[in-house]
mmCIF file with all atom_site columns, C-alpha atoms in Angstrom:
data_model
loop_
_atom_site.group_PDB
_atom_site.id
_atom_site.type_symbol
_atom_site.label_atom_id
_atom_site.label_alt_id
_atom_site.label_comp_id
_atom_site.label_asym_id
_atom_site.label_entity_id
_atom_site.label_seq_id
_atom_site.pdbx_PDB_ins_code
_atom_site.Cartn_x
_atom_site.Cartn_y
_atom_site.Cartn_z
_atom_site.occupancy
_atom_site.B_iso_or_equiv
_atom_site.pdbx_formal_charge
_atom_site.auth_seq_id
_atom_site.auth_comp_id
_atom_site.auth_asym_id
_atom_site.auth_atom_id
_atom_site.pdbx_PDB_model_num
ATOM 1  C CA . LEU A 1 1  ? 29.152 142.232 31.272 1.00 0.00 ? 1  LEU A CA 1
ATOM 2  C CA . ARG A 1 2  ? 29.082 141.607 34.904 1.00 0.00 ? 2  ARG A CA 1
ATOM 3  C CA . ASP A 1 3  ? 28.829 137.885 34.341 1.00 0.00 ? 3  ASP A CA 1
ATOM 4  C CA . VAL A 1 4  ? 32.202 137.901 32.187 1.00 0.00 ? 4  VAL A CA 1
ATOM 5  C CA . VAL A 1 5  ? 34.352 140.013 34.077 1.00 0.00 ? 5  VAL A CA 1
ATOM 6  C CA . GLU A 1 6  ? 33.198 137.321 37.285 1.00 0.00 ? 6  GLU A CA 1
ATOM 7  C CA . ALA A 1 7  ? 34.161 134.307 34.552 1.00 0.00 ? 7  ALA A CA 1
ATOM 8  C CA . ALA A 1 8  ? 37.142 135.591 34.127 1.00 0.00 ? 8  ALA A CA 1
ATOM 9  C CA . GLU A 1 9  ? 37.914 137.283 37.113 1.00 0.00 ? 9  GLU A CA 1
ATOM 10 C CA . GLY A 1 10 ? 35.713 135.928 39.857 1.00 0.00 ? 10 GLY A CA 1
ATOM 11 C CA . PRO A 1 11 ? 33.245 137.289 42.013 1.00 0.00 ? 11 PRO A CA 1
ATOM 12 C CA . LEU A 1 12 ? 33.268 140.981 41.988 1.00 0.00 ? 12 LEU A CA 1
ATOM 13 C CA . ALA A 1 13 ? 34.130 142.657 45.078 1.00 0.00 ? 13 ALA A CA 1
ATOM 14 C CA . ILE A 1 14 ? 35.160 146.847 45.511 1.00 0.00 ? 14 ILE A CA 1
ATOM 15 C CA . ASN A 1 15 ? 36.882 145.727 48.918 1.00 0.00 ? 15 ASN A CA 1
ATOM 16 C CA . VAL A 1 16 ? 36.585 142.157 50.589 1.00 0.00 ? 16 VAL A CA 1
ATOM 17 C CA . CYS A 1 17 ? 34.520 143.164 53.642 1.00 0.00 ? 17 CYS A CA 1
ATOM 18 C CA . VAL A 1 18 ? 31.366 144.661 51.197 1.00 0.00 ? 18 VAL A CA 1
ATOM 19 C CA . VAL A 1 19 ? 31.090 141.031 49.273 1.00 0.00 ? 19 VAL A CA 1
ATOM 20 C CA . TRP A 1 20 ? 32.048 138.575 53.120 1.00 0.00 ? 20 TRP A CA 1
ATOM 21 C CA . GLY A 1 21 ? 30.947 140.593 55.300 1.00 0.00 ? 21 GLY A CA 1
ATOM 22 C CA . ASP A 1 22 ? 34.269 139.536 57.130 1.00 0.00 ? 22 ASP A CA 1
ATOM 23 C CA . CYS A 1 23 ? 35.457 142.927 58.452 1.00 0.00 ? 23 CYS A CA 1
ATOM 24 C CA . PRO A 1 24 ? 37.330 142.712 62.063 1.00 0.00 ? 24 PRO A CA 1
ATOM 25 C CA . CYS A 1 25 ? 35.636 147.010 62.325 1.00 0.00 ? 25 CYS A CA 1
ATOM 26 C CA . THR A 1 26 ? 32.953 147.591 64.381 1.00 0.00 ? 26 THR A CA 1
ATOM 27 C CA . GLN A 1 27 ? 29.817 147.526 62.954 1.00 0.00 ? 27 GLN A CA 1
ATOM 28 C CA . PRO A 1 28 ? 28.261 149.117 61.037 1.00 0.00 ? 28 PRO A CA 1
ATOM 29 C CA . CYS A 1 29 ? 30.830 151.164 59.646 1.00 0.00 ? 29 CYS A CA 1
ATOM 30 C CA . PRO A 1 30 ? 30.670 154.207 57.806 1.00 0.00 ? 30 PRO A CA 1
ATOM 31 C CA . VAL A 1 31 ? 33.322 152.945 55.263 1.00 0.00 ? 31 VAL A CA 1
ATOM 32 C CA . ARG A 1 32 ? 31.844 149.312 54.734 1.00 0.00 ? 32 ARG A CA 1
ATOM 33 C CA . ALA A 1 33 ? 28.543 150.886 53.539 1.00 0.00 ? 33 ALA A CA 1
ATOM 34 C CA . ALA A 1 34 ? 29.429 153.667 51.480 1.00 0.00 ? 34 ALA A CA 1
ATOM 35 C CA . LEU A 1 35 ? 31.895 151.133 49.826 1.00 0.00 ? 35 LEU A CA 1
ATOM 36 C CA . ALA A 1 36 ? 28.463 148.734 49.846 1.00 0.00 ? 36 ALA A CA 1
ATOM 37 C CA . ARG A 1 37 ? 26.686 151.483 48.061 1.00 0.00 ? 37 ARG A CA 1
ATOM 38 C CA . VAL A 1 38 ? 29.937 151.836 45.504 1.00 0.00 ? 38 VAL A CA 1
ATOM 39 C CA . HIS A 1 39 ? 29.887 147.798 44.567 1.00 0.00 ? 39 HIS A CA 1
ATOM 40 C CA . ALA A 1 40 ? 25.913 147.760 44.350 1.00 0.00 ? 40 ALA A CA 1
ATOM 41 C CA . SER A 1 41 ? 26.047 150.699 41.770 1.00 0.00 ? 41 SER A CA 1
ATOM 42 C CA . VAL A 1 42 ? 28.918 148.535 39.486 1.00 0.00 ? 42 VAL A CA 1
ATOM 43 C CA . GLU A 1 43 ? 26.746 145.603 39.618 1.00 0.00 ? 43 GLU A CA 1
ATOM 44 C CA . ARG A 1 44 ? 23.822 147.413 38.327 1.00 0.00 ? 44 ARG A CA 1
ATOM 45 C CA . GLU A 1 45 ? 25.835 149.284 35.868 1.00 0.00 ? 45 GLU A CA 1
ATOM 46 C CA . LEU A 1 46 ? 27.416 146.103 34.335 1.00 0.00 ? 46 LEU A CA 1
ATOM 47 C CA . ASP A 1 47 ? 23.920 144.600 34.407 1.00 0.00 ? 47 ASP A CA 1
ATOM 48 C CA . GLN A 1 48 ? 23.381 146.367 32.066 1.00 0.00 ? 48 GLN A CA 1
ATOM 49 C CA . ILE A 1 49 ? 25.701 146.551 29.149 1.00 0.00 ? 49 ILE A CA 1
ATOM 50 C CA . THR A 1 50 ? 25.188 143.820 26.559 1.00 0.00 ? 50 THR A CA 1
ATOM 51 C CA . LEU A 1 51 ? 27.823 141.819 25.234 1.00 0.00 ? 51 LEU A CA 1
ATOM 52 C CA . GLU A 1 52 ? 25.779 143.432 21.329 1.00 0.00 ? 52 GLU A CA 1
ATOM 53 C CA . SER A 1 53 ? 25.738 146.764 22.754 1.00 0.00 ? 53 SER A CA 1
ATOM 54 C CA . LEU A 1 54 ? 29.788 146.505 23.308 1.00 0.00 ? 54 LEU A CA 1
ATOM 55 C CA . SER A 1 55 ? 29.668 144.520 19.997 1.00 0.00 ? 55 SER A CA 1
ATOM 56 C CA . ARG A 1 56 ? 28.511 148.027 18.182 1.00 0.00 ? 56 ARG A CA 1
ATOM 57 C CA . THR A 1 57 ? 30.645 150.673 19.480 1.00 0.00 ? 57 THR A CA 1
ATOM 58 C CA . ASN A 1 58 ? 34.399 150.887 17.443 1.00 0.00 ? 58 ASN A CA 1
ATOM 59 C CA . VAL A 1 59 ? 37.293 151.061 19.703 1.00 0.00 ? 59 VAL A CA 1
ATOM 60 C CA . THR A 1 60 ? 37.047 155.293 19.518 1.00 0.00 ? 60 THR A CA 1
ATOM 61 C CA . GLY A 1 61 ? 34.088 155.162 21.197 1.00 0.00 ? 61 GLY A CA 1
ATOM 62 C CA . ALA A 1 62 ? 31.804 155.772 18.108 1.00 0.00 ? 62 ALA A CA 1
ATOM 63 C CA . ARG A 1 63 ? 28.525 154.224 17.729 1.00 0.00 ? 63 ARG A CA 1
ATOM 64 C CA . ARG A 1 64 ? 28.406 151.912 14.609 1.00 0.00 ? 64 ARG A CA 1
ATOM 65 C CA . THR A 1 65 ? 25.570 151.632 12.601 1.00 0.00 ? 65 THR A CA 1
#
């Protein structure tokens, strides 16, 4: 799913300072560190979701057999 999202929307970024490192704040920034953890978590979750697994789920969220 991550590949699909990035193909449609561009690079995944919770905040640009996490991805591109151009934050003007004094480093290390505790907000940037927290956002980096969230960003990594979202990437891991999206990497685990496949189009095949989504195709087995109907619009109500119930798994198809």
